[in-house]
PDB file of C-alpha atoms in Angstrom:
ATOM      1  CA  GLU A   1     -26.603 -15.703   0.196  1.00 41.00           C
ATOM      2  CA  VAL A   2     -23.684 -13.272   0.178  1.00 45.00           C
ATOM      3  CA  GLN A   3     -24.800  -9.675   0.336  1.00 48.00           C
ATOM      4  CA  GLU A   4     -23.604  -7.129  -2.204  1.00 52.00           C
ATOM      5  CA  TRP A   5     -21.206  -4.304  -1.395  1.00 49.00           C
ATOM      6  CA  LYS A   6     -22.888  -1.375   0.341  1.00 48.00           C
ATOM      7  CA  VAL A   7     -21.288   2.002  -0.386  1.00 48.00           C
ATOM      8  CA  HIS A   8     -21.580   4.787   2.197  1.00 46.00           C
ATOM      9  CA  LEU A   9     -20.193   8.328   2.200  1.00 39.00           C
ATOM     10  CA  MET A  10     -18.395   9.390   5.027  1.00 38.00           C
ATOM     11  CA  ILE A  11      -5.234   1.455  10.858  1.00 31.00           C
ATOM     12  CA  LYS A  12       1.771  -1.215  14.058  1.00 35.00           C
ATOM     13  CA  LEU A  13       2.657  -3.833  12.153  1.00 38.00           C
ATOM     14  CA  PHE A  14       2.160  -7.496  12.920  1.00 40.00           C
ATOM     15  CA  LEU A  15       3.416  -8.281   9.465  1.00 41.00           C
ATOM     16  CA  THR A  16       6.466  -6.657   7.939  1.00 42.00           C
ATOM     17  CA  LYS A  17       9.006  -7.246   5.212  1.00 43.00           C
ATOM     18  CA  CYS A  18      12.552  -7.561   6.459  1.00 45.00           C
ATOM     19  CA  LEU A  19      15.076  -6.926   3.703  1.00 45.00           C
ATOM     20  CA  LEU A  20      18.169  -8.871   4.611  1.00 44.00           C
ATOM     21  CA  LEU A  21      20.144  -9.114   1.379  1.00 43.00           C
ATOM     22  CA  PRO A  22      20.020  -7.323  -1.994  1.00 48.00           C
ATOM     23  CA  TYR A  23      19.290 -10.557  -3.864  1.00 46.00           C
ATOM     24  CA  ASP A  24      16.061 -11.737  -5.464  1.00 52.00           C
ATOM     25  CA  ALA A  25      16.005 -15.324  -4.158  1.00 49.00           C
ATOM     26  CA  GLY A  26      16.326 -16.344  -0.520  1.00 50.00           C
ATOM     27  CA  GLY A  27      17.343 -12.904   0.714  1.00 66.00           C
ATOM     28  CA  GLN A  28      14.073 -11.753   2.316  1.00 82.00           C
ATOM     29  CA  THR A  29      12.095 -12.912   5.335  1.00 85.00           C
ATOM     30  CA  VAL A  30       8.517 -12.050   6.283  1.00 85.00           C
ATOM     31  CA  LEU A  31       7.986 -11.745  10.039  1.00 85.00           C
ATOM     32  CA  ILE A  32       4.908 -11.535  12.231  1.00 85.00           C
ATOM     33  CA  TYR A  33       5.111  -9.729  15.572  1.00 84.00           C
ATOM     34  CA  ASP A  34       2.797  -9.032  18.470  1.00 84.00           C
ATOM     35  CA  HIS A  35       2.201  -5.346  19.106  1.00 80.00           C
ATOM     36  CA  SER A  36       4.908  -3.827  21.351  1.00 80.00           C
ATOM     37  CA  ARG A  37       6.882  -7.077  21.405  1.00 79.00           C
ATOM     38  CA  ARG A  38      10.347  -7.675  19.987  1.00 82.00           C
ATOM     39  CA  TYR A  39      10.231 -11.405  19.304  1.00 84.00           C
ATOM     40  CA  PRO A  40       8.474 -12.808  16.204  1.00 84.00           C
ATOM     41  CA  ARG A  41       5.611 -15.277  16.476  1.00 83.00           C
ATOM     42  CA  ALA A  42       6.110 -16.717  13.001  1.00 83.00           C
ATOM     43  CA  TYR A  43       8.218 -16.139   9.910  1.00 82.00           C
ATOM     44  CA  VAL A  44       8.686 -17.405   6.390  1.00 85.00           C
ATOM     45  CA  HIS A  45      11.705 -17.142   4.118  1.00 84.00           C
ATOM     46  CA  ARG A  46      10.879 -15.785   0.693  1.00 82.00           C
ATOM     47  CA  HIS A  47      11.770 -18.295  -2.019  1.00 79.00           C
ATOM     48  CA  LYS A  48      10.106 -20.227  -4.832  1.00 78.00           C
ATOM     49  CA  ARG A  49      10.431 -23.730  -3.358  1.00 77.00           C
ATOM     50  CA  ARG A  50       7.637 -23.272  -0.811  1.00 80.00           C
ATOM     51  CA  GLU A  51       4.303 -24.652  -1.975  1.00 85.00           C
ATOM     52  CA  ARG A  52       1.564 -22.045  -2.242  1.00 87.00           C
ATOM     53  CA  GLU A  53      -2.060 -22.384  -1.239  1.00 87.00           C
ATOM     54  CA  PRO A  54      -4.305 -22.954  -4.287  1.00 89.00           C
ATOM     55  CA  GLY A  55      -5.676 -19.638  -5.530  1.00 89.00           C
ATOM     56  CA  PHE A  56      -2.862 -17.602  -3.941  1.00 91.00           C
ATOM     57  CA  ASN A  57      -0.224 -17.418  -6.650  1.00 88.00           C
ATOM     58  CA  ALA A  58       1.085 -13.921  -5.954  1.00 87.00           C
ATOM     59  CA  GLU A  59       4.032 -13.668  -3.572  1.00 88.00           C
ATOM     60  CA  GLY A  60       2.551 -11.415  -0.878  1.00 88.00           C
ATOM     61  CA  PRO A  61      -0.911 -13.014  -0.525  1.00 90.00           C
ATOM     62  CA  SER A  62       0.605 -16.525  -0.444  1.00 91.00           C
ATOM     63  CA  GLU A  63       2.934 -15.488   2.380  1.00 90.00           C
ATOM     64  CA  MET A  64       0.049 -13.933   4.276  1.00 91.00           C
ATOM     65  CA  VAL A  65      -1.975 -17.162   4.034  1.00 92.00           C
ATOM     66  CA  TYR A  66       1.042 -19.232   5.135  1.00 91.00           C
ATOM     67  CA  LEU A  67       1.514 -17.065   8.232  1.00 90.00           C
ATOM     68  CA  LEU A  68      -2.207 -17.025   9.056  1.00 91.00           C
ATOM     69  CA  ASN A  69      -2.116 -20.820   9.111  1.00 90.00           C
ATOM     70  CA  LYS A  70       0.904 -20.718  11.432  1.00 89.00           C
ATOM     71  CA  VAL A  71      -0.828 -18.320  13.819  1.00 90.00           C
ATOM     72  CA  ASP A  72      -3.981 -20.441  13.645  1.00 91.00           C
ATOM     73  CA  ASP A  73      -1.989 -23.239  15.334  1.00 89.00           C
ATOM     74  CA  LEU A  74      -1.311 -20.884  18.271  1.00 89.00           C
ATOM     75  CA  ILE A  75      -4.990 -20.171  19.039  1.00 91.00           C
ATOM     76  CA  VAL A  76      -6.476 -21.946  22.040  1.00 91.00           C
ATOM     77  CA  GLY A  77      -8.961 -24.649  21.081  1.00 89.00           C
ATOM     78  CA  ARG A  78      -8.241 -24.692  17.351  1.00 88.00           C
ATOM     79  CA  ARG A  79      -6.081 -27.838  17.225  1.00 87.00           C
ATOM     80  CA  THR A  80      -4.765 -30.452  19.625  1.00 89.00           C
ATOM     81  CA  ASP A  81      -1.097 -30.699  20.621  1.00 88.00           C
ATOM     82  CA  ALA A  82      -0.811 -33.865  18.558  1.00 88.00           C
ATOM     83  CA  GLU A  83      -1.944 -31.992  15.443  1.00 89.00           C
ATOM     84  CA  THR A  84       0.466 -29.076  15.865  1.00 88.00           C
ATOM     85  CA  SER A  85       3.564 -30.974  17.065  1.00 88.00           C
ATOM     86  CA  PHE A  86       6.461 -31.451  14.664  1.00 86.00           C
ATOM     87  CA  THR A  87       9.706 -33.406  14.701  1.00 87.00           C
ATOM     88  CA  VAL A  88      13.196 -32.203  13.806  1.00 85.00           C
ATOM     89  CA  SER A  89      16.241 -34.383  13.267  1.00 84.00           C
ATOM     90  CA  ASN A  90      18.877 -34.019  15.999  1.00 81.00           C
ATOM     91  CA  VAL A  91      21.494 -33.722  13.268  1.00 79.00           C
ATOM     92  CA  GLN A  92      19.818 -30.517  12.072  1.00 77.00           C
ATOM     93  CA  LEU A  93      19.746 -29.269  15.663  1.00 77.00           C
ATOM     94  CA  GLY A  94      23.435 -29.981  16.137  1.00 77.00           C
ATOM     95  CA  ILE A  95      22.782 -32.619  18.822  1.00 75.00           C
ATOM     96  CA  PRO A  96      25.186 -35.589  18.739  1.00 72.00           C
ATOM     97  CA  VAL A  97      23.373 -38.813  17.877  1.00 66.00           C
ATOM     98  CA  THR A  98      24.465 -41.965  19.718  1.00 63.00           C
ATOM     99  CA  ASP A  99      23.057 -45.456  20.072  1.00 55.00           C
ATOM    100  CA  SER A 100      21.507 -44.503  23.432  1.00 54.00           C
ATOM    101  CA  THR A 101      19.696 -41.357  22.220  1.00 57.00           C
ATOM    102  CA  ASN A 102      16.731 -40.779  19.955  1.00 68.00           C
ATOM    103  CA  GLY A 103      17.532 -39.459  16.493  1.00 79.00           C
ATOM    104  CA  SER A 104      14.943 -36.645  16.587  1.00 83.00           C
ATOM    105  CA  THR A 105      13.298 -34.116  18.878  1.00 83.00           C
ATOM    106  CA  THR A 106       9.581 -33.301  19.000  1.00 86.00           C
ATOM    107  CA  PHE A 107       8.355 -29.736  19.576  1.00 86.00           C
ATOM    108  CA  THR A 108       4.821 -28.645  20.503  1.00 88.00           C
ATOM    109  CA  PRO A 109       3.924 -24.953  19.939  1.00 87.00           C
ATOM    110  CA  LYS A 110       2.305 -23.296  22.945  1.00 88.00           C
ATOM    111  CA  LYS A 111      -1.211 -21.957  22.511  1.00 90.00           C
ATOM    112  CA  ILE A 112      -1.008 -18.232  23.294  1.00 88.00           C
ATOM    113  CA  TYR A 113      -4.030 -16.550  21.688  1.00 90.00           C
ATOM    114  CA  PRO A 114      -7.458 -16.958  23.353  1.00 91.00           C
ATOM    115  CA  ILE A 115      -9.125 -15.562  20.197  1.00 91.00           C
ATOM    116  CA  PRO A 116      -7.907 -14.982  16.599  1.00 91.00           C
ATOM    117  CA  PRO A 117      -5.767 -11.812  16.648  1.00 90.00           C
ATOM    118  CA  HIS A 118      -5.972  -8.765  14.412  1.00 91.00           C
ATOM    119  CA  GLY A 119      -3.049  -7.954  12.116  1.00 89.00           C
ATOM    120  CA  THR A 120      -1.882  -5.161   9.833  1.00 89.00           C
ATOM    121  CA  ALA A 121       0.322  -5.227   6.738  1.00 89.00           C
ATOM    122  CA  ASP A 122       1.221  -3.181   3.682  1.00 87.00           C
ATOM    123  CA  ASN A 123      -0.241  -3.473   0.207  1.00 85.00           C
ATOM    124  CA  HIS A 124       2.187  -6.203  -0.903  1.00 87.00           C
ATOM    125  CA  PHE A 125       0.056  -8.672   1.084  1.00 89.00           C
ATOM    126  CA  SER A 126      -3.355  -7.272   0.169  1.00 88.00           C
ATOM    127  CA  GLY A 127      -6.174  -8.706  -1.914  1.00 87.00           C
ATOM    128  CA  GLU A 128      -9.867  -9.417  -1.507  1.00 88.00           C
ATOM    129  CA  HIS A 129      -9.183 -13.174  -1.498  1.00 91.00           C
ATOM    130  CA  VAL A 130      -6.813 -12.624   1.464  1.00 92.00           C
ATOM    131  CA  LEU A 131      -9.601 -10.882   3.364  1.00 92.00           C
ATOM    132  CA  ASP A 132     -11.984 -13.745   2.606  1.00 93.00           C
ATOM    133  CA  TYR A 133      -9.456 -16.350   3.789  1.00 94.00           C
ATOM    134  CA  ALA A 134      -8.770 -14.483   7.040  1.00 93.00           C
ATOM    135  CA  GLY A 135     -12.434 -13.716   7.683  1.00 93.00           C
ATOM    136  CA  LYS A 136     -13.508 -17.346   7.347  1.00 93.00           C
ATOM    137  CA  LYS A 137     -11.051 -18.246  10.116  1.00 93.00           C
ATOM    138  CA  GLY A 138     -12.164 -15.403  12.382  1.00 92.00           C
ATOM    139  CA  PHE A 139      -9.071 -13.207  11.984  1.00 93.00           C
ATOM    140  CA  GLY A 140      -9.084  -9.439  11.673  1.00 92.00           C
ATOM    141  CA  LEU A 141      -6.898  -7.647   9.138  1.00 91.00           C
ATOM    142  CA  THR A 142      -6.218  -4.056   8.140  1.00 90.00           C
ATOM    143  CA  LEU A 143      -4.211  -3.651   4.932  1.00 89.00           C
ATOM    144  CA  THR A 144      -3.184  -0.818   2.705  1.00 86.00           C
ATOM    145  CA  THR A 145      -4.419  -1.751  -0.763  1.00 82.00           C
ATOM    146  CA  ARG A 146      -2.898  -1.341  -4.197  1.00 76.00           C
ATOM    147  CA  ARG A 147      -5.027   0.298  -6.857  1.00 73.00           C
ATOM    148  CA  ASP A 148      -5.015  -2.919  -8.929  1.00 75.00           C
ATOM    149  CA  ARG A 149      -6.412  -4.931  -5.992  1.00 77.00           C
ATOM    150  CA  ILE A 150      -9.477  -2.834  -5.261  1.00 77.00           C
ATOM    151  CA  PRO A 151     -12.600  -5.060  -5.439  1.00 76.00           C
ATOM    152  CA  ALA A 152     -13.807  -4.861  -9.033  1.00 73.00           C
ATOM    153  CA  ARG A 153     -17.443  -4.033  -8.227  1.00 75.00           C
ATOM    154  CA  ILE A 154     -16.590  -0.873  -6.305  1.00 74.00           C
ATOM    155  CA  LYS A 155     -13.481   0.338  -8.126  1.00 68.00           C
ATOM    156  CA  GLN A 156     -15.472   2.856 -10.168  1.00 66.00           C
ATOM    157  CA  PHE A 157     -16.592   4.563  -6.952  1.00 65.00           C
ATOM    158  CA  CYS A 158     -13.256   4.418  -5.125  1.00 65.00           C
ATOM    159  CA  HIS A 159     -10.467   5.285  -7.532  1.00 60.00           C
ATOM    160  CA  HIS A 160      -9.811   8.038 -10.065  1.00 59.00           C
ATOM    161  CA  LEU A 161      -7.521   7.493 -13.037  1.00 61.00           C
ATOM    162  CA  LYS A 162      -5.072  10.382 -13.039  1.00 59.00           C
ATOM    163  CA  GLU A 163      -4.555  10.096 -16.798  1.00 58.00           C
ATOM    164  CA  GLN A 164      -8.239  10.886 -17.365  1.00 61.00           C
ATOM    165  CA  MET A 165      -8.431  13.837 -14.969  1.00 62.00           C
ATOM    166  CA  LYS A 166      -7.388  17.381 -15.745  1.00 64.00           C
ATOM    167  CA  GLY A 167      -7.838  20.863 -14.344  1.00 66.00           C
ATOM    168  CA  LEU A 168     -10.626  21.320 -11.804  1.00 61.00           C
ATOM    169  CA  ALA A 169     -11.488  17.604 -11.752  1.00 60.00           C
ATOM    170  CA  LEU A 170      -7.976  16.696 -10.629  1.00 62.00           C
ATOM    171  CA  ARG A 171      -7.938  19.382  -7.935  1.00 62.00           C
ATOM    172  CA  ARG A 172     -11.397  18.336  -6.759  1.00 59.00           C
ATOM    173  CA  ALA A 173     -10.243  14.705  -6.335  1.00 59.00           C
ATOM    174  CA  LYS A 174      -7.319  15.852  -4.190  1.00 59.00           C
ATOM    175  CA  VAL A 175      -9.666  17.796  -1.936  1.00 56.00           C
ATOM    176  CA  MET A 176     -12.262  15.007  -1.678  1.00 55.00           C
ATOM    177  CA  LYS A 177      -9.747  12.512  -0.294  1.00 56.00           C
ATOM    178  CA  TYR A 178      -9.666  14.663   2.847  1.00 56.00           C
ATOM    179  CA  GLU A 179     -13.305  15.728   2.983  1.00 58.00           C
ATOM    180  CA  GLN A 180     -15.340  12.760   1.745  1.00 60.00           C
ATOM    181  CA  PRO A 181     -13.710   9.352   2.079  1.00 66.00           C
ATOM    182  CA  ILE A 182     -15.866   6.435   0.950  1.00 69.00           C
ATOM    183  CA  VAL A 183     -16.450   3.416   3.177  1.00 77.00           C
ATOM    184  CA  ALA A 184     -17.741   0.246   1.513  1.00 81.00           C
ATOM    185  CA  THR A 185     -18.832  -2.768   3.554  1.00 85.00           C
ATOM    186  CA  LYS A 186     -19.771  -6.311   2.652  1.00 87.00           C
ATOM    187  CA  GLU A 187     -21.256  -8.825   5.078  1.00 90.00           C
ATOM    188  CA  VAL A 188     -20.624 -12.534   4.504  1.00 91.00           C
ATOM    189  CA  GLU A 189     -22.703 -15.116   6.305  1.00 93.00           C
ATOM    190  CA  ALA A 190     -21.321 -18.173   8.086  1.00 92.00           C
ATOM    191  CA  ASP A 191     -21.248 -21.522   6.303  1.00 91.00           C
ATOM    192  CA  LEU A 192     -22.364 -24.287   8.640  1.00 89.00           C
ATOM    193  CA  GLU A 193     -21.299 -27.044   6.252  1.00 89.00           C
ATOM    194  CA  THR A 194     -17.670 -25.929   5.944  1.00 88.00           C
ATOM    195  CA  GLY A 195     -17.395 -24.296   9.371  1.00 88.00           C
ATOM    196  CA  ASP A 196     -16.503 -20.886   7.905  1.00 90.00           C
ATOM    197  CA  LYS A 197     -17.262 -17.998  10.254  1.00 92.00           C
ATOM    198  CA  ALA A 198     -19.340 -14.946   9.417  1.00 93.00           C
ATOM    199  CA  TYR A 199     -17.313 -11.799   8.747  1.00 93.00           C
ATOM    200  CA  VAL A 200     -17.494  -8.232   7.477  1.00 92.00           C
ATOM    201  CA  LYS A 201     -15.143  -6.827   4.832  1.00 91.00           C
ATOM    202  CA  THR A 202     -14.473  -3.094   4.654  1.00 87.00           C
ATOM    203  CA  HIS A 203     -12.816  -0.842   2.111  1.00 84.00           C
ATOM    204  CA  VAL A 204     -11.933   2.795   2.786  1.00 81.00           C
ATOM    205  CA  SER A 205     -11.072   4.917  -0.235  1.00 75.00           C
ATOM    206  CA  PHE A 206      -9.946   8.505  -0.058  1.00 66.00           C
ATOM    207  CA  GLN A 207     -10.956   9.057  -3.696  1.00 57.00           C
ATOM    208  CA  SER A 208      -7.383   9.831  -4.609  1.00 55.00           C
ATOM    209  CA  THR A 209      -5.580   9.448  -7.910  1.00 51.00           C
ATOM    210  CA  GLY A 210      -2.967   7.218  -6.230  1.00 56.00           C
ATOM    211  CA  CYS A 211      -2.979   4.071  -4.113  1.00 57.00           C
ATOM    212  CA  THR A 212      -4.483   5.583  -0.946  1.00 65.00           C
ATOM    213  CA  ASN A 213      -6.822   2.772   0.045  1.00 79.00           C
ATOM    214  CA  ILE A 214      -7.335   0.748   3.211  1.00 85.00           C
ATOM    215  CA  SER A 215      -9.056  -2.640   3.181  1.00 86.00           C
ATOM    216  CA  GLY A 216      -9.863  -4.893   6.090  1.00 89.00           C
ATOM    217  CA  VAL A 217     -11.941  -7.659   7.568  1.00 92.00           C
ATOM    218  CA  ASN A 218     -13.520  -7.642  11.038  1.00 91.00           C
ATOM    219  CA  ASN A 219     -11.627  -4.421  11.688  1.00 87.00           C
ATOM    220  CA  LEU A 220     -13.902  -1.353  11.787  1.00 78.00           C
ATOM    221  CA  PRO A 221     -16.831  -1.434  14.244  1.00 72.00           C
ATOM    222  CA  SER A 222     -17.523   2.214  13.421  1.00 66.00           C
ATOM    223  CA  VAL A 223     -16.141   5.059  11.300  1.00 62.00           C
ATOM    224  CA  SER A 224     -16.300   8.790  11.931  1.00 62.00           C
ATOM    225  CA  MET A 225     -14.697  11.933  10.540  1.00 60.00           C
ATOM    226  CA  TYR A 226     -12.096  13.783  12.563  1.00 59.00           C
ATOM    227  CA  VAL A 227      -9.578  16.558  12.026  1.00 60.00           C
ATOM    228  CA  THR A 228      -6.334  17.079  13.947  1.00 65.00           C
ATOM    229  CA  GLN A 229      -3.932  19.988  13.782  1.00 71.00           C
ATOM    230  CA  LYS A 230      -0.502  19.003  12.483  1.00 69.00           C
ATOM    231  CA  SER A 231       2.377  20.186  14.647  1.00 73.00           C
ATOM    232  CA  ARG A 232       6.056  20.413  13.869  1.00 74.00           C
ATOM    233  CA  GLY A 233       7.947  17.145  14.300  1.00 67.00           C
ATOM    234  CA  ARG A 234       4.845  14.916  14.154  1.00 58.00           C
TER     235      ARG A 234
END
């Protein structure tokens, strides 16, 4: 049985949007990088012809799921080489095709991750269903979260509507985002029938009137308050 949300008083980018052209269709590419590495591990061009996973109709979440599946093929022990290999026509590769050569080339992605990696992304890719999808596969995610994607059952504790706040209440909310952030956690048990892994979802709200929220899965082993002095240039 899935436990309810527990509310307690009391984050570089694997995934990024790369704006290539100022056009709506076919001009953007989503890339996934390893930390401190320059070469991408996976990418997807943003267009409407790509089929989306059922239940992931929004642009960002569907791209996140597509890339998670691509990275899943790079994890040791997840799939065999035969399952992850793919074939590309030599014509597409620019290789001359003759009677003595094969008309296609087979590629097999190398397994590079011993365990499912942890990734970060902005709020365009966020959503509780994204966290569930990643958690079931054993991934870790840390995402900034839009105010309209806060889990419904805890939204009343984590977000203040600016239109309904005036005077002291508005000033108090601005102070509380620094002094009393809220951390909500939800534990989900493993499903032996489907093979889904157990995972823990987290949501950190700074009780702001804006979109200052951080959601994640398998990402925060502990949380503590800290204060640092801001210096010029940092």
